Amino acid sequence: MAERCGIVGIGQTKHDSKRLDVSMVGLVREAALRALEDAELTWKDIDAVVIGKAPDLFEGVMMPELYLADALGGAYKPMLRVHTAGSVGGSTGIVAASLVEAGVHDRVLAVAFEKQSESNAMWALSIAMPFSVATVAGAGGFFAPLIRGYMRRSGAPEDTGIRVAVKDRLNALKNPYAHLHMEDISFDLVAASPMLWDPVRYLETCPSSDGACAMVFASEKLAEQTQTPPAWVHATAMRSEPTMFSGRDQVMPQASLDNAKALYKQAGITNPRKEIDCAEMYVPFSWFEPMWCEGMLFAEPNEGWKMTYEGATALDGDLPVNMSGGVLSSNPIGASGLLRFAEAALQVRGQAGEHQVDGARKALGHAYGGGSQYFSTWIVSSDKP
Amino acid sequence: MRDVAVVAFTQAKSVRAERDLNETEILIPVIHDIKRGAGLETKDIDFVCSGSSDYLAGQSFAFVSGLDAIGAWPPVSESHVEMDGAWALYEAWVKIQTGHADTALVYGFGKPSMGDLSRTLALQLDPYCVVPLWPDAVSVAALQARLCLEGGVLSEREMAEVAVRDRGKGKSNPYAQVTGDFDVDALLAEPTFVSPLRRHDCSPISDGASAMIIAAGDRARDLAERPAWIRGLEHIVEPQDLGIRDLTTSRSTQIAADRAAVGKDKIDVAEVCGPFTHQSILVERALGLGESVDVNPSGGALSAHPLMAAGLTRIGEASKRIWDGSADRAVAHATSGPCLQQNLVCVLEGA
């Protein structure tokens, strides 16, 4: 049924808090051109463009894909715009891959971006709507209680989050595209940083970034012709559940667990901890590393923190997590999911440079969004499915 | 390609301003009705995809509460496009083509009455060079109409005839908003609104929603007596800049229509999404519709234009003509962006 789909080009921008040197067009083209160059293709080789980003209020442009279509080589081609909250980058990759898997197109360009400096995400997330409670606390205010809930039920040591923050910032030093390059990162520095949303400290939080990521997807026949071997898409999954209702487990949402099971079933994976070589997961606040280690079934319930604590998720651990430095080191929100997916593909293509995991052949890309309610994931491999 | 058909469709009545219900509340009865009508529960549906715009609601992540309307529990395989629901249909159709789903629920919804729509739509334009001038959507469309009139592409009378035709047919559509018997000469005697456009040239501003269920092969045959098979589904975008494309034709519609093979056989019914009368004419020409085609039996976008749902509604209305046997072959159209920037064409057949 589904055709095989290979990732043949990957590109990203240098992420920074304010990319004032480029317009939105300049930003997305920087990533797209790098992906095309990696794929040894030009704009005319692309059949369709899929654009993803988080809320339009983050830039102040309504449906900006209409304005960007031309700059992304989309003129007189099909163009889709995906928006599934914070998971959107992942969903963008999945939709682009599905166009190839469906046999609709041979080559598809996916681009996801956010240029947070154009507007103010904190404002955009805090607009008071009639008849609804405004949290006016941004994402951190929303997620802090969920983290506290995890700490209580797991009994994890209080410094687990600090360890994640240090590890990811150390990994970021090996990634030239990462927004944060903190040469002086240390346990003490993170521990001493101000408490923003108890229990989340300033340095346990992602930055606000401008940035973009792009990928080129190709059908099996075309993917086989590339110089650098492609990353093959083995499985994709998306799951969503409502934001709140009585009895919902917001700490470990059913949608995460269902998503993981569906993904592994499609990929033929029975022991994810063993069979997956590395994982790039959406960790905007440090504690979400142990939480998603459980949410992706790498660890038993309430034991995900042990993976962090014992160094299993370090670059030289048995299941490295967030080799690129992760969302904690670069967070162009709409692009963050696709960056996770791209890092998984870079790893299995052996293109990850200094943050390459030796011998990585099968990798997980993971994104989540909304109130821990949207999940999109994929498994890519250097081997054909 | 797998055979995929539209098997169910419902919509909310379009109204100028829904004061008592929010977007989700408009959506809830629509989703409820379509599931009950099709005899399906959420768990029977393999994939869900929706289309809406945060900017209409004036809120980030406005679509998230749509999950409450569909009853996404246990969790669902779901996606969303920041586009008209017609493109959500496209994503769902692609998902079915991959073999990972056999059925899909698609919906689109919008509540433009939350703001000043014509000014809100100005925010779709180039944010650095054009938006600071605040060209509202009606004025941008008026520029296009002016080009068409001065180029001799169409006349004000032809434009008025479209309004008379669509709003007359809309009388039989209980979900329509602006309908009735109008006279071309009387309309032309009215003053201009944004020259050269008169009030009748503009679609109404509508709050509304619509939903559709599509299914593959035998599943479609189980769910509908005479499924509306999707035989062509194509969409194309043009560059946005108004100065670098020919605004007196709809080239993207033409390309999409060619790819969807609209002209391969006789078309009985066409549902065209023309937010302005001159745009309807341009699309009808780009689709290559002959004299015998029944255009907009529902009244089209000039009778009701629930933004983000209007395109999906055209496909739903065309499907209804297939289901009831009044058409064997129909074409439906959706549009997005200033001056018909992006267009989708869907060919439906009864066999």
mmCIF file of C-alpha atoms in Angstrom, chain A residues 57-360:
data_model
loop_
_atom_site.group_PDB
_atom_site.id
_atom_site.type_symbol
_atom_site.label_atom_id
_atom_site.label_comp_id
_atom_site.label_asym_id
_atom_site.label_seq_id
_atom_site.Cartn_x
_atom_site.Cartn_y
_atom_site.Cartn_z
ATOM 1 C CA LEU A 57 -0.148 35.406 16.134
ATOM 2 C CA PHE A 58 3.504 34.533 16.838
ATOM 3 C CA GLU A 59 4.486 36.645 13.804
ATOM 4 C CA GLY A 60 1.341 38.662 13.249
ATOM 5 C CA VAL A 61 0.783 37.317 9.732
ATOM 6 C CA MET A 62 -2.449 35.495 8.931
ATOM 7 C CA MET A 63 -1.764 32.235 7.079
ATOM 8 C CA PRO A 64 1.787 33.366 6.189
ATOM 9 C CA GLU A 65 2.260 30.401 3.851
ATOM 10 C CA LEU A 66 0.287 32.374 1.269
ATOM 11 C CA TYR A 67 2.872 35.139 1.408
ATOM 12 C CA LEU A 68 5.781 32.651 1.582
ATOM 13 C CA ALA A 69 4.645 30.254 -1.164
ATOM 14 C CA ASP A 70 6.518 32.063 -3.920
ATOM 15 C CA ALA A 71 9.766 32.357 -1.938
ATOM 16 C CA LEU A 72 9.664 28.609 -1.266
ATOM 17 C CA GLY A 73 9.362 27.701 -4.923
ATOM 18 C CA GLY A 74 5.678 26.929 -4.477
ATOM 19 C CA ALA A 75 4.412 29.017 -7.398
ATOM 20 C CA TYR A 76 1.936 26.995 -9.481
ATOM 21 C CA LYS A 77 2.472 23.913 -7.343
ATOM 22 C CA PRO A 78 0.402 22.363 -4.558
ATOM 23 C CA MET A 79 1.098 23.929 -1.157
ATOM 24 C CA LEU A 80 -0.261 22.847 2.218
ATOM 25 C CA ARG A 81 -0.045 24.567 5.592
ATOM 26 C CA VAL A 82 -0.121 22.381 8.682
ATOM 27 C CA HIS A 83 -0.824 23.616 12.219
ATOM 28 C CA THR A 84 -1.135 21.135 15.067
ATOM 29 C CA ALA A 85 0.076 23.291 17.993
ATOM 30 C CA GLY A 86 3.612 22.588 19.261
ATOM 31 C CA SER A 87 3.731 19.239 17.495
ATOM 32 C CA VAL A 88 3.302 21.024 14.157
ATOM 33 C CA GLY A 89 6.893 20.602 12.996
ATOM 34 C CA GLY A 90 6.542 16.852 13.368
ATOM 35 C CA SER A 91 3.155 16.845 11.679
ATOM 36 C CA THR A 92 4.622 18.849 8.800
ATOM 37 C CA GLY A 93 7.200 16.127 8.216
ATOM 38 C CA ILE A 94 4.538 13.441 8.463
ATOM 39 C CA VAL A 95 2.206 15.156 5.973
ATOM 40 C CA ALA A 96 5.097 15.665 3.527
ATOM 41 C CA ALA A 97 6.135 12.024 3.873
ATOM 42 C CA SER A 98 2.543 10.878 3.396
ATOM 43 C CA LEU A 99 2.360 12.693 0.035
ATOM 44 C CA VAL A 100 5.205 10.461 -1.133
ATOM 45 C CA GLU A 101 3.919 7.337 0.653
ATOM 46 C CA ALA A 102 0.527 7.852 -1.001
ATOM 47 C CA GLY A 103 2.173 7.923 -4.418
ATOM 48 C CA VAL A 104 0.800 11.438 -5.033
ATOM 49 C CA HIS A 105 4.225 13.092 -5.482
ATOM 50 C CA ASP A 106 7.828 12.042 -6.093
ATOM 51 C CA ARG A 107 9.589 14.908 -4.330
ATOM 52 C CA VAL A 108 8.172 17.092 -1.579
ATOM 53 C CA LEU A 109 9.757 19.963 0.331
ATOM 54 C CA ALA A 110 8.722 20.440 3.962
ATOM 55 C CA VAL A 111 9.564 23.701 5.704
ATOM 56 C CA ALA A 112 8.724 24.670 9.275
ATOM 57 C CA PHE A 113 9.620 27.930 10.937
ATOM 58 C CA GLU A 114 9.003 30.462 13.644
ATOM 59 C CA LYS A 115 10.278 34.008 13.749
ATOM 60 C CA GLN A 116 9.380 34.844 17.303
ATOM 61 C CA SER A 117 11.120 38.220 17.175
ATOM 62 C CA GLU A 118 8.402 39.490 14.811
ATOM 63 C CA SER A 119 5.831 39.409 17.610
ATOM 64 C CA ASN A 120 5.588 38.276 21.222
ATOM 65 C CA ALA A 121 4.724 34.663 21.935
ATOM 66 C CA MET A 122 3.964 35.332 25.605
ATOM 67 C CA TRP A 123 1.322 37.870 24.513
ATOM 68 C CA ALA A 124 0.018 35.595 21.782
ATOM 69 C CA LEU A 125 -0.495 32.781 24.291
ATOM 70 C CA SER A 126 -2.172 34.970 26.879
ATOM 71 C CA ILE A 127 -5.090 36.625 25.079
ATOM 72 C CA ALA A 128 -8.144 36.604 27.313
ATOM 73 C CA MET A 129 -11.127 35.061 25.534
ATOM 74 C CA PRO A 130 -14.727 35.560 26.611
ATOM 75 C CA PHE A 131 -15.988 32.931 29.065
ATOM 76 C CA SER A 132 -12.646 31.184 29.446
ATOM 77 C CA VAL A 133 -10.059 31.339 32.155
ATOM 78 C CA ALA A 134 -6.902 33.121 31.018
ATOM 79 C CA THR A 135 -3.782 31.606 32.530
ATOM 80 C CA VAL A 136 -1.634 34.577 31.454
ATOM 81 C CA ALA A 137 1.361 32.459 32.343
ATOM 82 C CA GLY A 138 2.665 31.290 28.987
ATOM 83 C CA ALA A 139 3.640 27.697 28.395
ATOM 84 C CA GLY A 140 5.821 27.439 31.508
ATOM 85 C CA GLY A 141 2.942 28.310 33.785
ATOM 86 C CA PHE A 142 0.851 25.629 32.143
ATOM 87 C CA PHE A 143 3.441 22.853 32.327
ATOM 88 C CA ALA A 144 4.959 23.501 35.774
ATOM 89 C CA PRO A 145 2.093 21.794 37.653
ATOM 90 C CA LEU A 146 2.375 18.772 35.352
ATOM 91 C CA ILE A 147 6.075 18.536 36.183
ATOM 92 C CA ARG A 148 5.318 18.858 39.888
ATOM 93 C CA GLY A 149 2.820 16.043 39.451
ATOM 94 C CA TYR A 150 5.482 13.865 37.855
ATOM 95 C CA MET A 151 7.969 14.604 40.625
ATOM 96 C CA ARG A 152 5.420 13.615 43.266
ATOM 97 C CA ARG A 153 4.311 10.377 41.683
ATOM 98 C CA SER A 154 7.775 9.208 40.591
ATOM 99 C CA GLY A 155 9.735 10.317 43.630
ATOM 100 C CA ALA A 156 12.496 11.407 41.262
ATOM 101 C CA PRO A 157 15.437 13.251 42.819
ATOM 102 C CA GLU A 158 14.883 17.019 42.724
ATOM 103 C CA ASP A 159 17.980 17.608 40.615
ATOM 104 C CA THR A 160 16.930 15.369 37.712
ATOM 105 C CA GLY A 161 15.821 18.381 35.684
ATOM 106 C CA ILE A 162 19.081 20.201 36.312
ATOM 107 C CA ARG A 163 20.994 17.220 34.936
ATOM 108 C CA VAL A 164 18.908 17.255 31.755
ATOM 109 C CA ALA A 165 19.505 20.976 31.308
ATOM 110 C CA VAL A 166 23.265 20.578 31.648
ATOM 111 C CA LYS A 167 23.424 17.570 29.319
ATOM 112 C CA ASP A 168 21.400 19.229 26.553
ATOM 113 C CA ARG A 169 23.417 22.468 26.706
ATOM 114 C CA LEU A 170 26.642 20.442 26.536
ATOM 115 C CA ASN A 171 25.299 18.664 23.449
ATOM 116 C CA ALA A 172 24.405 22.049 21.938
ATOM 117 C CA LEU A 173 28.070 23.043 22.083
ATOM 118 C CA LYS A 174 28.650 20.372 19.431
ATOM 119 C CA ASN A 175 25.859 21.719 17.202
ATOM 120 C CA PRO A 176 26.806 24.829 15.203
ATOM 121 C CA TYR A 177 23.117 25.637 14.468
ATOM 122 C CA ALA A 178 22.008 25.668 18.121
ATOM 123 C CA HIS A 179 20.758 28.953 19.551
ATOM 124 C CA LEU A 180 22.370 28.595 22.978
ATOM 125 C CA HIS A 181 26.090 27.947 23.161
ATOM 126 C CA MET A 182 26.805 28.165 26.869
ATOM 127 C CA GLU A 183 30.492 27.389 27.323
ATOM 128 C CA ASP A 184 30.163 27.863 31.079
ATOM 129 C CA ILE A 185 27.172 25.539 31.560
ATOM 130 C CA SER A 186 27.364 23.583 34.811
ATOM 131 C CA PHE A 187 25.183 21.943 37.440
ATOM 132 C CA ASP A 188 25.760 24.860 39.804
ATOM 133 C CA LEU A 189 24.912 27.466 37.172
ATOM 134 C CA VAL A 190 21.566 25.825 36.407
ATOM 135 C CA ALA A 191 20.807 25.222 40.094
ATOM 136 C CA ALA A 192 21.513 28.870 40.906
ATOM 137 C CA SER A 193 19.366 30.269 38.076
ATOM 138 C CA PRO A 194 16.116 31.960 39.160
ATOM 139 C CA MET A 195 12.998 29.889 39.737
ATOM 140 C CA LEU A 196 10.602 30.919 36.942
ATOM 141 C CA TRP A 197 7.647 28.610 37.390
ATOM 142 C CA ASP A 198 8.335 26.427 40.404
ATOM 143 C CA PRO A 199 9.839 23.786 39.935
ATOM 144 C CA VAL A 200 11.168 25.080 36.587
ATOM 145 C CA ARG A 201 14.279 27.235 36.787
ATOM 146 C CA TYR A 202 15.287 29.764 34.155
ATOM 147 C CA LEU A 203 18.029 27.501 32.784
ATOM 148 C CA GLU A 204 15.677 24.513 32.727
ATOM 149 C CA THR A 205 13.567 26.369 30.165
ATOM 150 C CA CYS A 206 13.823 26.592 26.394
ATOM 151 C CA PRO A 207 14.827 29.887 24.792
ATOM 152 C CA SER A 208 12.666 31.885 22.359
ATOM 153 C CA SER A 209 14.238 31.484 18.943
ATOM 154 C CA ASP A 210 13.975 32.542 15.344
ATOM 155 C CA GLY A 211 14.696 29.616 13.099
ATOM 156 C CA ALA A 212 13.599 27.271 10.343
ATOM 157 C CA CYS A 213 14.094 23.680 9.279
ATOM 158 C CA ALA A 214 13.553 22.070 5.890
ATOM 159 C CA MET A 215 13.568 18.527 4.538
ATOM 160 C CA VAL A 216 13.248 16.979 1.101
ATOM 161 C CA PHE A 217 11.324 13.727 0.768
ATOM 162 C CA ALA A 218 11.623 11.450 -2.238
ATOM 163 C CA SER A 219 10.038 8.302 -3.595
ATOM 164 C CA GLU A 220 12.033 5.086 -3.363
ATOM 165 C CA LYS A 221 13.413 5.181 -6.894
ATOM 166 C CA LEU A 222 14.605 8.778 -6.624
ATOM 167 C CA ALA A 223 15.858 8.376 -3.049
ATOM 168 C CA GLU A 224 18.114 5.540 -4.136
ATOM 169 C CA GLN A 225 19.917 7.832 -6.588
ATOM 170 C CA THR A 226 21.326 10.240 -3.999
ATOM 171 C CA GLN A 227 25.007 10.494 -3.076
ATOM 172 C CA THR A 228 24.400 10.457 0.655
ATOM 173 C CA PRO A 229 22.184 7.489 1.456
ATOM 174 C CA PRO A 230 18.668 8.555 2.473
ATOM 175 C CA ALA A 231 16.996 8.139 5.828
ATOM 176 C CA TRP A 232 14.031 5.834 5.256
ATOM 177 C CA VAL A 233 10.735 6.566 6.947
ATOM 178 C CA HIS A 234 9.714 3.391 8.792
ATOM 179 C CA ALA A 235 6.692 4.613 10.693
ATOM 180 C CA THR A 236 4.760 7.775 11.534
ATOM 181 C CA ALA A 237 2.064 8.393 14.127
ATOM 182 C CA MET A 238 -0.112 11.250 15.341
ATOM 183 C CA ARG A 239 -2.486 11.241 18.311
ATOM 184 C CA SER A 240 -4.569 13.963 19.921
ATOM 185 C CA GLU A 241 -6.822 14.219 22.967
ATOM 186 C CA PRO A 242 -8.853 17.079 24.480
ATOM 187 C CA THR A 243 -7.102 19.630 26.724
ATOM 188 C CA MET A 244 -9.001 18.945 29.901
ATOM 189 C CA PHE A 245 -11.700 16.751 31.266
ATOM 190 C CA SER A 246 -12.319 15.063 34.551
ATOM 191 C CA GLY A 247 -9.980 12.139 35.037
ATOM 192 C CA ARG A 248 -7.538 13.056 32.284
ATOM 193 C CA ASP A 249 -3.959 12.133 33.175
ATOM 194 C CA GLN A 250 -2.179 15.279 32.053
ATOM 195 C CA VAL A 251 1.171 14.098 33.401
ATOM 196 C CA MET A 252 1.262 10.936 31.291
ATOM 197 C CA PRO A 253 -1.415 11.460 28.622
ATOM 198 C CA GLN A 254 -3.071 8.461 27.015
ATOM 199 C CA ALA A 255 -2.424 10.063 23.602
ATOM 200 C CA SER A 256 1.327 9.774 24.210
ATOM 201 C CA LEU A 257 1.124 6.112 25.148
ATOM 202 C CA ASP A 258 -1.262 5.293 22.284
ATOM 203 C CA ASN A 259 0.988 7.165 19.869
ATOM 204 C CA ALA A 260 4.055 5.226 21.000
ATOM 205 C CA LYS A 261 2.290 1.877 20.671
ATOM 206 C CA ALA A 262 0.959 2.705 17.199
ATOM 207 C CA LEU A 263 4.375 3.930 16.070
ATOM 208 C CA TYR A 264 6.280 0.880 17.286
ATOM 209 C CA LYS A 265 3.685 -1.480 15.851
ATOM 210 C CA GLN A 266 4.030 0.137 12.424
ATOM 211 C CA ALA A 267 7.832 0.069 12.678
ATOM 212 C CA GLY A 268 7.890 -3.540 13.887
ATOM 213 C CA ILE A 269 9.656 -2.542 17.100
ATOM 214 C CA THR A 270 9.016 -4.687 20.164
ATOM 215 C CA ASN A 271 11.738 -3.426 22.499
ATOM 216 C CA PRO A 272 12.145 0.296 21.853
ATOM 217 C CA ARG A 273 14.913 0.832 24.422
ATOM 218 C CA LYS A 274 17.058 -1.799 22.703
ATOM 219 C CA GLU A 275 16.079 -1.378 19.072
ATOM 220 C CA ILE A 276 16.230 2.415 18.842
ATOM 221 C CA ASP A 277 19.756 3.810 18.718
ATOM 222 C CA CYS A 278 18.987 7.411 19.641
ATOM 223 C CA ALA A 279 15.996 9.647 20.212
ATOM 224 C CA GLU A 280 15.427 13.333 19.626
ATOM 225 C CA MET A 281 12.411 14.329 21.734
ATOM 226 C CA TYR A 282 10.508 17.542 22.385
ATOM 227 C CA VAL A 283 11.771 18.682 25.788
ATOM 228 C CA PRO A 284 10.970 22.379 26.253
ATOM 229 C CA PHE A 285 11.318 22.120 30.035
ATOM 230 C CA SER A 286 14.024 19.856 31.434
ATOM 231 C CA TRP A 287 11.721 17.464 33.274
ATOM 232 C CA PHE A 288 10.006 16.421 30.085
ATOM 233 C CA GLU A 289 12.999 14.222 29.241
ATOM 234 C CA PRO A 290 12.218 11.634 31.930
ATOM 235 C CA MET A 291 8.494 12.128 31.323
ATOM 236 C CA TRP A 292 8.731 11.347 27.611
ATOM 237 C CA CYS A 293 11.188 8.497 28.212
ATOM 238 C CA GLU A 294 8.163 6.960 29.903
ATOM 239 C CA GLY A 295 5.710 8.389 27.380
ATOM 240 C CA MET A 296 7.674 6.691 24.588
ATOM 241 C CA LEU A 297 7.889 3.433 26.580
ATOM 242 C CA PHE A 298 11.678 3.507 27.005
ATOM 243 C CA ALA A 299 11.188 3.158 30.739
ATOM 244 C CA GLU A 300 8.602 1.719 33.094
ATOM 245 C CA PRO A 301 6.126 4.202 34.638
ATOM 246 C CA ASN A 302 7.812 6.502 37.187
ATOM 247 C CA GLU A 303 11.275 5.242 36.265
ATOM 248 C CA GLY A 304 12.170 7.511 33.350
ATOM 249 C CA TRP A 305 14.255 9.721 35.643
ATOM 250 C CA LYS A 306 16.636 6.821 36.191
ATOM 251 C CA MET A 307 17.647 6.954 32.546
ATOM 252 C CA THR A 308 18.631 10.589 32.970
ATOM 253 C CA TYR A 309 20.221 10.034 36.335
ATOM 254 C CA GLU A 310 22.290 7.067 35.237
ATOM 255 C CA GLY A 311 23.500 8.790 32.081
ATOM 256 C CA ALA A 312 21.636 6.496 29.679
ATOM 257 C CA THR A 313 20.392 9.548 27.752
ATOM 258 C CA ALA A 314 23.833 11.188 27.474
ATOM 259 C CA LEU A 315 25.564 11.293 24.093
ATOM 260 C CA ASP A 316 27.619 8.246 25.130
ATOM 261 C CA GLY A 317 24.758 6.517 26.923
ATOM 262 C CA ASP A 318 22.851 3.451 25.718
ATOM 263 C CA LEU A 319 19.955 5.589 24.406
ATOM 264 C CA PRO A 320 21.194 9.112 23.692
ATOM 265 C CA VAL A 321 18.394 11.704 23.872
ATOM 266 C CA ASN A 322 18.517 15.161 22.271
ATOM 267 C CA MET A 323 21.907 14.895 20.683
ATOM 268 C CA SER A 324 21.421 18.271 18.983
ATOM 269 C CA GLY A 325 20.942 20.082 22.278
ATOM 270 C CA GLY A 326 17.206 19.777 21.845
ATOM 271 C CA VAL A 327 14.455 22.329 22.383
ATOM 272 C CA LEU A 328 16.263 23.455 25.536
ATOM 273 C CA SER A 329 18.988 24.884 23.290
ATOM 274 C CA SER A 330 16.920 26.152 20.306
ATOM 275 C CA ASN A 331 13.187 26.748 20.183
ATOM 276 C CA PRO A 332 11.779 28.236 16.998
ATOM 277 C CA ILE A 333 8.415 26.814 18.106
ATOM 278 C CA GLY A 334 6.820 25.883 14.779
ATOM 279 C CA ALA A 335 10.125 24.452 13.542
ATOM 280 C CA SER A 336 11.026 22.668 16.780
ATOM 281 C CA GLY A 337 9.155 19.501 15.891
ATOM 282 C CA LEU A 338 10.673 19.257 12.421
ATOM 283 C CA LEU A 339 14.120 19.900 13.931
ATOM 284 C CA ARG A 340 13.598 16.848 16.152
ATOM 285 C CA PHE A 341 12.570 14.795 13.143
ATOM 286 C CA ALA A 342 15.506 16.185 11.144
ATOM 287 C CA GLU A 343 18.022 15.314 13.864
ATOM 288 C CA ALA A 344 16.789 11.716 13.836
ATOM 289 C CA ALA A 345 17.334 11.651 10.063
ATOM 290 C CA LEU A 346 20.766 13.318 10.314
ATOM 291 C CA GLN A 347 21.840 10.633 12.779
ATOM 292 C CA VAL A 348 20.901 7.675 10.613
ATOM 293 C CA ARG A 349 22.469 9.361 7.566
ATOM 294 C CA GLY A 350 25.686 9.875 9.542
ATOM 295 C CA GLN A 351 25.460 13.630 9.005
ATOM 296 C CA ALA A 352 25.292 14.818 12.610
ATOM 297 C CA GLY A 353 28.895 15.968 12.827
ATOM 298 C CA GLU A 354 30.270 16.303 16.347
ATOM 299 C CA HIS A 355 26.999 15.155 17.911
ATOM 300 C CA GLN A 356 26.846 11.998 15.801
ATOM 301 C CA VAL A 357 25.994 8.815 17.690
ATOM 302 C CA ASP A 358 28.333 6.094 16.487
ATOM 303 C CA GLY A 359 26.591 3.528 14.345
ATOM 304 C CA ALA A 360 23.116 5.035 14.657
#
